[in-house]
XYZ file of C-alpha atoms in Angstrom:
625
model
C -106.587 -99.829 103.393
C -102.811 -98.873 102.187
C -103.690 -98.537 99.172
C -107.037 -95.962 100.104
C -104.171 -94.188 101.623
C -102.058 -93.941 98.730
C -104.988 -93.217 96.753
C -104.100 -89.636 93.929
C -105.641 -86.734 95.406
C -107.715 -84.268 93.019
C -108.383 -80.159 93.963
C -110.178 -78.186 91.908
C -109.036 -74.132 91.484
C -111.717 -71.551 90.296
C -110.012 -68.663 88.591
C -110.564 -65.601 86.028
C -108.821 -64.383 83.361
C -105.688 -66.515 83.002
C -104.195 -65.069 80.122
C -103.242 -62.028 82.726
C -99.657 -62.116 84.675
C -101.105 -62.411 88.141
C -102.969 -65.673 87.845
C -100.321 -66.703 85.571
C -97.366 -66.835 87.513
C -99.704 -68.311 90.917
C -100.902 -71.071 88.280
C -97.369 -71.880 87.533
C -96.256 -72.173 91.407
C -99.701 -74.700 92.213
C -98.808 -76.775 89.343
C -94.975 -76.940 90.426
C -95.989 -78.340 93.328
C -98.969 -80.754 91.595
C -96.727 -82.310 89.443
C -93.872 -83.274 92.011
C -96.414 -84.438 94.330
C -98.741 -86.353 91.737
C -101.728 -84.279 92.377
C -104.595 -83.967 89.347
C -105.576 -80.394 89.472
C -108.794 -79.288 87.574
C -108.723 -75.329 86.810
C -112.322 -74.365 85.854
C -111.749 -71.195 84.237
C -113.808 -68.314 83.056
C -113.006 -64.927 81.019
C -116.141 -62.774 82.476
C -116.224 -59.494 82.625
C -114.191 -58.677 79.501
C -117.253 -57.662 77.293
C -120.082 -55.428 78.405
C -123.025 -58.372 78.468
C -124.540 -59.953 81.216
C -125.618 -62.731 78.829
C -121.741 -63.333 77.889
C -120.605 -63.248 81.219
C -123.715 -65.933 82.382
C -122.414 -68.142 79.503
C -118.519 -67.916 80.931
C -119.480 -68.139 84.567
C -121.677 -71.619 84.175
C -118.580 -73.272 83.830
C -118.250 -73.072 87.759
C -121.704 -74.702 88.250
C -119.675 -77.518 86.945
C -118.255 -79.654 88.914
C -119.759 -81.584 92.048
C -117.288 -80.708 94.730
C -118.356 -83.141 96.811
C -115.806 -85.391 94.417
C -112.714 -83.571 94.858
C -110.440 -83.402 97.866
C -109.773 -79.641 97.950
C -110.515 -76.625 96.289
C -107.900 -73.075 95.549
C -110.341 -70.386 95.371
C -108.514 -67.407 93.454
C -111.955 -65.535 93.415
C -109.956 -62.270 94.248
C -109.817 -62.801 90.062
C -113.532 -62.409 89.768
C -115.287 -58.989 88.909
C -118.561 -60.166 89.396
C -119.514 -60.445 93.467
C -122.526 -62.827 93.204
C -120.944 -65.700 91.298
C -117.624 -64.922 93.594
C -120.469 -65.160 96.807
C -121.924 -67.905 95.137
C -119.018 -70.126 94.186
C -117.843 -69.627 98.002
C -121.198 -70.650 99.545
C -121.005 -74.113 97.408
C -117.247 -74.581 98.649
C -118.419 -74.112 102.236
C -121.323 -76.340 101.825
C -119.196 -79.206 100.032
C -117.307 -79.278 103.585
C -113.877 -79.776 101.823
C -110.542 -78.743 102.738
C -109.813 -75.302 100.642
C -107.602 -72.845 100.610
C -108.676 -68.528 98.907
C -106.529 -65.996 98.320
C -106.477 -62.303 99.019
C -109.440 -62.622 101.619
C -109.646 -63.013 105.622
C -113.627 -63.168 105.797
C -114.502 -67.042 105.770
C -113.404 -68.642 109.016
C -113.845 -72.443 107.568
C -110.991 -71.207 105.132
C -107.239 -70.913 104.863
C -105.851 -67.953 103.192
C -103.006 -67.330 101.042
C -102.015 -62.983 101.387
C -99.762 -60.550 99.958
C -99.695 -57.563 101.487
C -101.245 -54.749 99.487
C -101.698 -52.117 101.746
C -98.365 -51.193 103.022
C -96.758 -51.992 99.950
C -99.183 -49.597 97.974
C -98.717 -47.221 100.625
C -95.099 -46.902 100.380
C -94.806 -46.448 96.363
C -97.301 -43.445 97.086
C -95.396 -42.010 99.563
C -91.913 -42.561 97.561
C -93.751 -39.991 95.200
C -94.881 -37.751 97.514
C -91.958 -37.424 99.512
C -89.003 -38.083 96.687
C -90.666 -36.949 93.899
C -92.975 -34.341 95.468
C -95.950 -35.360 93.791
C -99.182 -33.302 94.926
C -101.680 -33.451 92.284
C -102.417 -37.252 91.664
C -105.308 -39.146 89.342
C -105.908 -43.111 90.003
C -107.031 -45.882 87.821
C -108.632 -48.856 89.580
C -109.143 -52.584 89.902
C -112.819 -53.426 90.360
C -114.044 -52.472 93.952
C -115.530 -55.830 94.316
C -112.415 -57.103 94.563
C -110.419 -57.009 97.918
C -106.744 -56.595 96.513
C -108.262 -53.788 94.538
C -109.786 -52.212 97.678
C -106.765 -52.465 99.475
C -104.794 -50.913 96.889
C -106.782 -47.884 96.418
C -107.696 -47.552 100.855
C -103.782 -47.098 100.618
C -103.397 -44.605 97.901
C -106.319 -42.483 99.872
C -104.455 -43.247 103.463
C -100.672 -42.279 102.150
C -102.197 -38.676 100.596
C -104.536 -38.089 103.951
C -101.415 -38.491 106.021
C -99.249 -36.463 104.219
C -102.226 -33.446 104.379
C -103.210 -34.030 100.461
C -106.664 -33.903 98.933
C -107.935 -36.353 96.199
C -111.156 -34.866 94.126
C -112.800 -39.180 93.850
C -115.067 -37.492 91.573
C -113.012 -36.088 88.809
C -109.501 -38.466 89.597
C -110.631 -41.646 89.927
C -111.149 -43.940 86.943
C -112.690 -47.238 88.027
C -111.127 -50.162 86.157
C -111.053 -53.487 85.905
C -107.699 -54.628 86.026
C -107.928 -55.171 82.453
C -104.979 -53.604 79.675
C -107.696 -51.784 77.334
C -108.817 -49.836 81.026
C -105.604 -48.047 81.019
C -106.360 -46.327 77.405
C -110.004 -45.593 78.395
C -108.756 -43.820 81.670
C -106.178 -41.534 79.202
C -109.200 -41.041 77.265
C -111.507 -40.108 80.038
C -108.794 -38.058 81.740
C -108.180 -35.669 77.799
C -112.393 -35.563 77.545
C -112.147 -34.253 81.147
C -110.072 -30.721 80.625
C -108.318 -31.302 83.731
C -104.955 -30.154 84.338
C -101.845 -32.897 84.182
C -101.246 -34.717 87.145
C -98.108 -35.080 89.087
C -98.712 -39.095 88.867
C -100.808 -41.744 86.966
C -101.147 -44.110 90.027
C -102.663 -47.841 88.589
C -103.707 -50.813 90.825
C -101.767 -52.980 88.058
C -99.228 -52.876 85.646
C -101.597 -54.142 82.824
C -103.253 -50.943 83.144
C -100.371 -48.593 83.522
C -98.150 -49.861 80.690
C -101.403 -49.045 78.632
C -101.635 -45.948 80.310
C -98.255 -44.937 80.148
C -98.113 -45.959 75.664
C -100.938 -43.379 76.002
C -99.615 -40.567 77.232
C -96.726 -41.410 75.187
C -98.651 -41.195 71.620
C -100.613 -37.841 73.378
C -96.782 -36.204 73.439
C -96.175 -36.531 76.957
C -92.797 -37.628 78.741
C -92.591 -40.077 81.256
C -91.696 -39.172 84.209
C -90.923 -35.873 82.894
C -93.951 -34.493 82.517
C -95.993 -36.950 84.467
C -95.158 -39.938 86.202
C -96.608 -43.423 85.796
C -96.797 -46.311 88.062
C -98.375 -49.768 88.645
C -98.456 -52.693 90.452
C -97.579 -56.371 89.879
C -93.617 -56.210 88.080
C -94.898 -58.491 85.178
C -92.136 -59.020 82.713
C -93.005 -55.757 80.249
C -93.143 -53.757 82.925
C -89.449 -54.837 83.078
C -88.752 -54.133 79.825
C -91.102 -51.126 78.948
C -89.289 -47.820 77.947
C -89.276 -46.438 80.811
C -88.962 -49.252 83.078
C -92.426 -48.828 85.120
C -92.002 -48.198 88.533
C -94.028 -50.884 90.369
C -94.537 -53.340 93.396
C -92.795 -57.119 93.114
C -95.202 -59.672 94.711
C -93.776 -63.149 95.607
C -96.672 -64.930 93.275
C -95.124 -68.014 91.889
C -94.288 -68.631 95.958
C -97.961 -67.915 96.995
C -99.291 -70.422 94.354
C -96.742 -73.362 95.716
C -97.665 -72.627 99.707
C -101.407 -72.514 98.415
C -100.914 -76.072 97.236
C -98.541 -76.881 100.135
C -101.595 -75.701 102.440
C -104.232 -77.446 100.546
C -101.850 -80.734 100.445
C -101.335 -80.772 104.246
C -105.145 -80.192 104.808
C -106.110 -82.933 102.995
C -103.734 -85.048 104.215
C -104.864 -84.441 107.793
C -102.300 -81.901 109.154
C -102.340 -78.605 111.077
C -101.531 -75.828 108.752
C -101.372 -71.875 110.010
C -104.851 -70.605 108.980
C -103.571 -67.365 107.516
C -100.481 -66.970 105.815
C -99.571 -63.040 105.084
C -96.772 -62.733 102.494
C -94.624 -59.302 102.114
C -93.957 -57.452 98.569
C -91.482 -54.876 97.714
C -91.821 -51.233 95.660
C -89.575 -51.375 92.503
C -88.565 -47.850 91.953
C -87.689 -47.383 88.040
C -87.515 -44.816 85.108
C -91.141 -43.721 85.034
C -90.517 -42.372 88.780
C -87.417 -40.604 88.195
C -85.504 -43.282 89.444
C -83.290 -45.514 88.147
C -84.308 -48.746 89.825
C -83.537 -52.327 89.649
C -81.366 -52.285 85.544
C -83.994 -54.277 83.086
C -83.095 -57.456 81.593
C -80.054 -57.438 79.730
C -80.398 -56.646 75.630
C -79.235 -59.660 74.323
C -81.530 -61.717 76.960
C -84.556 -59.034 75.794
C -83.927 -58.611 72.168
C -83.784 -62.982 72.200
C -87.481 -62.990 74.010
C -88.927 -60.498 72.177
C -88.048 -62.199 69.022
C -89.713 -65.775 70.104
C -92.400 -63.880 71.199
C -93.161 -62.083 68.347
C -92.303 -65.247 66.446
C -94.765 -66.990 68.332
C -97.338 -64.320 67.832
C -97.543 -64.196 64.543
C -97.755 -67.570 64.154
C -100.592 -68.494 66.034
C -102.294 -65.470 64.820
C -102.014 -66.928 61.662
C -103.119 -70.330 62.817
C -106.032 -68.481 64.822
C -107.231 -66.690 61.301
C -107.707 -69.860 59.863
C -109.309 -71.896 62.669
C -111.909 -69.161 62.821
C -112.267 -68.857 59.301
C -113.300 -72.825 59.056
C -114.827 -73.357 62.003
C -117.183 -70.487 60.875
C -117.749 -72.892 57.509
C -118.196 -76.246 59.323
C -121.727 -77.323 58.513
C -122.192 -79.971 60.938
C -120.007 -81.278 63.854
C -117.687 -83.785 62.069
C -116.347 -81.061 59.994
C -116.315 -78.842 63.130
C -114.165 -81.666 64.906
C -112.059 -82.244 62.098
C -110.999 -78.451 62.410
C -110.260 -78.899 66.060
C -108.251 -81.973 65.479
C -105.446 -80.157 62.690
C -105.465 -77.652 65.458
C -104.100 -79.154 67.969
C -101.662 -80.530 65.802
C -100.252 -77.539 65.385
C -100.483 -76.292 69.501
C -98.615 -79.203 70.467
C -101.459 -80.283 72.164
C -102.248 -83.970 73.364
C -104.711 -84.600 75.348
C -108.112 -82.771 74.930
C -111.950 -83.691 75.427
C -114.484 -81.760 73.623
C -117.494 -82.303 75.644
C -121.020 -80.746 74.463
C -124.286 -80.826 76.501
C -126.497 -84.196 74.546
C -129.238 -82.015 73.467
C -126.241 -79.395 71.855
C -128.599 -79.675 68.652
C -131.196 -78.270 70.045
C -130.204 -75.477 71.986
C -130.611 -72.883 69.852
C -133.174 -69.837 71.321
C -134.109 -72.469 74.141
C -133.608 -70.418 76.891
C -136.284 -68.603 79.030
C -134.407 -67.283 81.924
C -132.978 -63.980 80.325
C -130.673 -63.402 83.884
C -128.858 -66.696 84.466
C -127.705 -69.305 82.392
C -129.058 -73.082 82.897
C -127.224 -75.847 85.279
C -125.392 -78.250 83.225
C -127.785 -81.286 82.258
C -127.026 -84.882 83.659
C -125.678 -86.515 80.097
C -122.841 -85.069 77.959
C -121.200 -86.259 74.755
C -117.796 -85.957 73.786
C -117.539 -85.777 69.925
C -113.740 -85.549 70.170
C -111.573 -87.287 72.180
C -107.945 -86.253 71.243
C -104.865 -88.881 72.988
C -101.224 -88.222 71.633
C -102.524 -87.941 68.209
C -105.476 -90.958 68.205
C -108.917 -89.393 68.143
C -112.416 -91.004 69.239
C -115.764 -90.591 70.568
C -118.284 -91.111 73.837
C -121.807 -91.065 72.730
C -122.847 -90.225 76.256
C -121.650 -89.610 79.927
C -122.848 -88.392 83.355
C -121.678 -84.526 83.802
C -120.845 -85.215 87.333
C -117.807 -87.268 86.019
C -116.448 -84.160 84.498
C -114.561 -86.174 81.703
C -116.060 -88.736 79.395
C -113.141 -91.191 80.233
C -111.408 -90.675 83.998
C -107.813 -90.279 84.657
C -106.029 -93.133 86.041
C -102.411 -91.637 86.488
C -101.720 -88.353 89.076
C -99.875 -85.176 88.164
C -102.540 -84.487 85.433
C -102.999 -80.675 85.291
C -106.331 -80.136 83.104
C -108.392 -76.907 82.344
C -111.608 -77.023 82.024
C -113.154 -74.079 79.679
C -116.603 -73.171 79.023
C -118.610 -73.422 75.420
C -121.363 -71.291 75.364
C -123.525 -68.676 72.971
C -124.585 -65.695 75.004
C -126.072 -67.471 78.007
C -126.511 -70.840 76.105
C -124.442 -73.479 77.475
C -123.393 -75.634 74.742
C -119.974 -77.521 77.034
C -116.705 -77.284 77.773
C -113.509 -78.282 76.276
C -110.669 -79.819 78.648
C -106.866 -79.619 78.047
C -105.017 -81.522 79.832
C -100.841 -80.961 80.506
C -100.214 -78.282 78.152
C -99.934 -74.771 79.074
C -101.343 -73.540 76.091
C -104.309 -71.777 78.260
C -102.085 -69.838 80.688
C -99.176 -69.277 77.664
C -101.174 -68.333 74.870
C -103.644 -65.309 74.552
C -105.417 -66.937 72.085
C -107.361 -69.405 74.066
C -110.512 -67.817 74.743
C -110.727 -66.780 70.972
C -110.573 -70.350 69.954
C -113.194 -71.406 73.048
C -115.716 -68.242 71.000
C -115.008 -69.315 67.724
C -116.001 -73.320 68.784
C -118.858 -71.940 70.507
C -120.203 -69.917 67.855
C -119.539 -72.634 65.302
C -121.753 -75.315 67.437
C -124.402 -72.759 67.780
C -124.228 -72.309 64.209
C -124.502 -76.114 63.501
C -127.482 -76.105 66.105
C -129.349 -73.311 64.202
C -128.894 -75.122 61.147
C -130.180 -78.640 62.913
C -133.500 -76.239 64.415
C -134.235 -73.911 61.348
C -135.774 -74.270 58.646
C -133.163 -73.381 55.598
C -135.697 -71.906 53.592
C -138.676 -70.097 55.828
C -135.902 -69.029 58.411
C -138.379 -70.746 61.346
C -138.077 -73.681 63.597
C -138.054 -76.879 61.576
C -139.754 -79.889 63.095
C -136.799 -80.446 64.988
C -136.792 -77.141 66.346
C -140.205 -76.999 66.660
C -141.035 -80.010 68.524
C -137.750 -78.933 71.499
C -138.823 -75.321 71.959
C -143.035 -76.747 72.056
C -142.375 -78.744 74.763
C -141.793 -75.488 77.519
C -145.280 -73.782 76.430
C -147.198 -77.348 76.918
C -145.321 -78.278 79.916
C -146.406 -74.955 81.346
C -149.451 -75.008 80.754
C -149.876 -78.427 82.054
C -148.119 -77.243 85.609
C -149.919 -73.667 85.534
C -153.566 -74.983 84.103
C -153.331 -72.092 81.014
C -155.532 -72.451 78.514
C -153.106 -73.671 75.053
C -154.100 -73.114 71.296
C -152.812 -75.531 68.870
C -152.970 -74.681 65.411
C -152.405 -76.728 62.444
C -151.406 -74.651 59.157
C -151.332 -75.648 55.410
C -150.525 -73.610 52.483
C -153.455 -73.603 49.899
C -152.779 -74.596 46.265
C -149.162 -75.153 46.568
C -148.900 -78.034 43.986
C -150.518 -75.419 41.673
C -147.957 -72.897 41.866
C -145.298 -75.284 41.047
C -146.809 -76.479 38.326
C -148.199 -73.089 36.977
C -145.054 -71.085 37.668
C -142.209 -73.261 38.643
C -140.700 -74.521 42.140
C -138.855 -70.737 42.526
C -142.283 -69.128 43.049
C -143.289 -71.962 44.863
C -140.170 -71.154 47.615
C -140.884 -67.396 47.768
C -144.960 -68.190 48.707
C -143.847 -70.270 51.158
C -141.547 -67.951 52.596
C -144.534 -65.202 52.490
C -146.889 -67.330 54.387
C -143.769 -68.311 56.805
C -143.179 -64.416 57.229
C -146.635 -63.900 57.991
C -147.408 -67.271 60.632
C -144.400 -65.650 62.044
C -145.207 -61.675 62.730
C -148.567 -62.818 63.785
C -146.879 -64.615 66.863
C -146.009 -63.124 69.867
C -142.171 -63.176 71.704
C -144.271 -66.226 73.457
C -144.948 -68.573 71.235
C -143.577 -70.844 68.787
C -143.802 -71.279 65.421
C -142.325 -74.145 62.904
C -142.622 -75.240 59.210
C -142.952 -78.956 59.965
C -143.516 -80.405 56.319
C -143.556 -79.217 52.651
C -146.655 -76.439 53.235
C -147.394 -77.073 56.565
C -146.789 -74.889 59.893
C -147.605 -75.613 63.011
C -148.208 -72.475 66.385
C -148.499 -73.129 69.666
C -149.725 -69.937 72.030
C -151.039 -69.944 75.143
C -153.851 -67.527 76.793
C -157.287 -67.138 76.437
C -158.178 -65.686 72.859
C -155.244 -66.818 71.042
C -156.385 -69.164 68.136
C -158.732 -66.309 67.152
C -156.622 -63.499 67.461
C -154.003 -65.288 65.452
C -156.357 -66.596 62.601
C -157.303 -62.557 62.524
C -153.911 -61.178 62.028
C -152.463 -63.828 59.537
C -155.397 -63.445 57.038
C -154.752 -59.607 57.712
C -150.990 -60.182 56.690
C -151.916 -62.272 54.065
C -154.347 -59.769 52.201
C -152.335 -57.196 52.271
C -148.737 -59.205 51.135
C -151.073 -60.041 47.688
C -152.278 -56.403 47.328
C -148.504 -55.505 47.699
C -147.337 -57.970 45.412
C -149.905 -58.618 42.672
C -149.290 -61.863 41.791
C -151.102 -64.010 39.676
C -152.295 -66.483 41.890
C -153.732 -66.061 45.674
C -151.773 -66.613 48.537
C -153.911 -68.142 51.262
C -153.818 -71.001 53.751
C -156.124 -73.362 55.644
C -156.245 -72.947 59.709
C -157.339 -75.531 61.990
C -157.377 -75.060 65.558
C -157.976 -76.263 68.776
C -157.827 -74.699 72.447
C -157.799 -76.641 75.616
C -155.929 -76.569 78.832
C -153.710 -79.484 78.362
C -153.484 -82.262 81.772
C -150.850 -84.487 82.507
C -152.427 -87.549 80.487
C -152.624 -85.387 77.388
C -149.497 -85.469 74.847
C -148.556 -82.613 72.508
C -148.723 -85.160 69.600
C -152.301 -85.971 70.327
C -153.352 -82.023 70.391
C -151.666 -81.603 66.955
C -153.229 -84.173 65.449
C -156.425 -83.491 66.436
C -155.487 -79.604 64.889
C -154.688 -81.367 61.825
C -157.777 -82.667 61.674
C -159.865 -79.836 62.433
C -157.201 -78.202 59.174
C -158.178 -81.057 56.643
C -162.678 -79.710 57.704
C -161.695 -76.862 56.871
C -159.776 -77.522 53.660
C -162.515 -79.834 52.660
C -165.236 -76.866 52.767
C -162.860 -74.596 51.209
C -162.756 -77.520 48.286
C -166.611 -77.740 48.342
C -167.235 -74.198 47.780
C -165.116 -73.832 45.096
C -166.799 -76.747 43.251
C -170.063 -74.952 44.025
C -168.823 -71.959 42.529
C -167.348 -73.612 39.431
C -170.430 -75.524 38.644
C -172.973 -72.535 39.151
């Protein structure tokens, strides 16, 4: 029983977008307090919202389908992070139904939760009416966080407050930009504002600093003066807003401390004691240059000029390193040269302790997936083709997702992020690095988690496509077959199977040499293809044979119609010396559950070799008369 007690505790955090300040410096605070109290944190982390594509953003956000909660201890929910309010709803209703102790920031609307609060409002409040009243600001435009969030909300409600009370109008249509708390939002709102023709505010007024140093460097290059032609503020006091020229007048939030009483909270919860359910922290207004005031002095030179140079230092290096990672992981052929990449990487991040975990059927993923809106749940077997310990490397053939790492930690203090592999809204894994801060320090770890993503999805395409007809190999073929039969087994649809094989092949090789042989093929693969529909699946399964599967009423006949169509008119295009035809055999049945696709194409293949043995017996009719 002691040692149950004793047992290490594990929480999991859910978070967006850590290569930004604000989850940053809370990250930093949660795993201060981890590590001195040897508790294993998992961060399952996602970069959504970033790129204009639902399909991207399914891909990022599977990674919090993840993990089974019911196997942690606590969870940090920093969904005030998230832009997107159904997997934000979404990942809350799970937490609440796992029953476990947790702890969210920035939000007051789940009773079963403890929250973690800095004071927006009145903070935001009095930085707006500094202007108004100091600076005598009338005229003001605003650039936004997303509305879905509540920090964002609060923010702007006391923007709108501060100018109502002081007897000031706001146009929302024309001087509100609605961002997303993202760096490139500030340059799009300059933009939008110059497209606009409206006169120059009084004040640029951002819901972060990200947005307003951006902001602000565009104004700059546009030939205006900050603050004396317009003045410039944000929100946050991350470290260039410190040292931006002008220092950016801004709000100072106690997040390193919020991140540490989070973890405090959580602790104490899960430990069995009383904790106060919300916890409301204050923040300060940091009046600086791009105000017109001179504010709190920026970091000495010597102290500035020294971090500036490491961090350009460091920049350049790992953009160098980055080029090259992408440049052979975008070569890698198959997965042991893709993992052999990885590996000289993370020799050179300092990085070691890392778990490349793929789904098991990663080589056939490619084009698998039928539900355009959401990606899939994460299948019940992974495989970890790299397994990196303080410089040793190995492998797990296979392991149950639910254990989140192919081998379990056995020591507490562990801090491990878990990042999601995906193509579009194909999820292909995760990767997991464990006690490093190279995901919260460097901003190029979602570029390496696309490039290994896009590499495995162009080692599955390669394992699925045929290298020379560009369709499904047998491989390919026989994955993507299986969701037409299965539904029309469950659905009772009727399903055409037809078997395909190139006439006089052997001929052409002979006659005119293996190069024409490739490009008929490819013209009778181009032309099996365009006669299928979006529905149905096509594959080159031998050396001149195909194999299509479509369901519906009709098909096999409507398909035999429009590929000898195609085929007539590629020889009348082409003239060649020889005829390019093919030998169909088809069958149409609506498949039951004691049926087996392998059974329906053979019995197509036979039906093919009746129909090649007439074709054969009318030309030896014709030859002999």
């Amino acid at each position: 029983m002691e040692q149950k007690e004793k047992a290490i505790k594990n929480i999991a955090v859910f978070v967006c977008g850590m290569d930004e300040e604000y989850p940053f410096q809370i990250i930093q605070g949660i795993n201060q307090f981890a590590r001195e109290h040897s508790i294993n944190v998992s961060y399952f982390a996602a970069f959504g919202g970033i790129v204009k594509s639902s399909s991207f953003d399914a891909g990022e956000y599977s990674i919090f389908k993840l993990p089974d909660l019911s196997l942690f201890d606590g969870a940090l929910l920093m969904t005030n992070t998230f832009s997107n309010p159904e997997v934000r709803d979404s990942l809350i209703e799970r937490v609440k139904k796992a029953g476990i102790p947790s702890v969210i920031f920035e939000c007051k609307d789940h009773e079963t939760f403890h929250d973690i609060s800095i004071n927006n409002y009145s903070v935001m409040k009095k930085l707006v009416e500094h202007l108004i009243k100091v600076h005598g600001a009338r005229v003001f435009h605003y650039i936004s966080g997303p509305f879905a969030n509540p920090e964002a909300t609060a923010r702007y409600k006391a923007f709108r407050d501060a100018l109502s009370e002081n007897g000031i109008e706001f146009d929302e249509e024309k001087r509100l930009y609605p961002g997303f708390f993202r760096s490139y939002d500030g340059i799009k709102a300059i933009e939008d504002f110059e497209k606009s023709g409206l006169d120059l505010p009084d004040a640029f007024v951002c819901a972060n600093d990200s947005m307003a140093l951006t902001a602000m460097s565009k104004l700059q290059d546009m030939g205006y003066r900050i603050p004396e032609d317009v003045i410039v503020t944000g929100f946050d006091n991350i470290l260039n807003a410190r040292n931006s020229c002008p220092t950016l007048t801004t709000v100072k939030r106690p997040l390193y401390y919020s991140g540490e009483k989070s973890c405090e909270t959580l602790y104490a919860l899960i430990n069995g004691e009383e904790r106060q359910r919300s916890v409301d922290l204050e923040s300060e207004p940091v009046f600086a240059e791009s105000c017109g005031c001179g504010g709190e002095d920026a970091e000495s030179i010597r102290d500035f000029k020294r971090d500036m140079y490491l961090r350009l230092t460091r920049t350049y290096t790992s953009v160098h390193m980055l080029n090259r990672v992408i440049a052979e992981l975008a070569g890698a052929e198959n997965i042991t040269e893709c993992v052999g990449v990885i590996r000289n990487m993370l020799g050179e991040i300092e990085c070691e302790d890392f778990d490349l975990c793929l789904v098991s059927n990663w080589e056939t993923t490619y084009d698998t997936t039928t539900d355009k809106e959401h990606a899939p749940d994460y299948p019940e077997k992974m495989t970890a083709p790299l397994i990196w310990k303080n410089g040793e490397g190995r492998s797990v053939e296979v392991f149950e997702s639910r254990r989140l790492r192919p081998e379990p930690l056995t020591t507490g203090g562990n801090i491990s992020y878990f990042i999601p592999l995906h193509f579009g809204q194909r999820i292909l894994g995760y990767y997991i690095m464990t006690n490093t801060d190279f995901p919260i320090t460097s901003i190029h770890c979602h570029t390496i988690a696309m490039s290994i993503g896009n590499a495995i999805e162009s080692i599955s395409k390669l394992n699925v496509r045929d290298p020379l007809c560009g369709i499904y190999n047998r491989n390919g073929f026989n994955h993507n077959a299986g969701y037409i039969f299965r539904d029309c087994v469950m659905n009772e649809t009727e399903l055409s199977v037809l078997f395909i094989d190139m006439d006089g092949l052997k001929s052409i090789n002979d006659t005119y040499g293996h190069k024409e042989g490739d490009a008929a093929l490819k013209d009778l693969a181009d032309a099996i293809h365009s006669s299928c529909r979006s529905v149905d699946v096509c594959g080159r399964i031998g050396g001149d044979e195909f194999i299509v599967l479509g369901k519906g009423t009709g098909f096999a006949d409507q398909f035999e119609a429009r590929i000898m169509s195609k085929l007539e008119k590629k020889e009348q295009e082409q003239n060649r010396p020889y005829r390019l035809s093919a030998s169909v055999g088809s069958i149409t049945i609506i498949p039951k559950e004691t049926d087996t696709l392998l059974d329906l194409i053979q019995r197509a293949d036979g039906v093919m070799y009746e129909v090649k043995k007439r074709k054969k017996h009318v030309r030896t009719r014709l030859q002999r008369g």
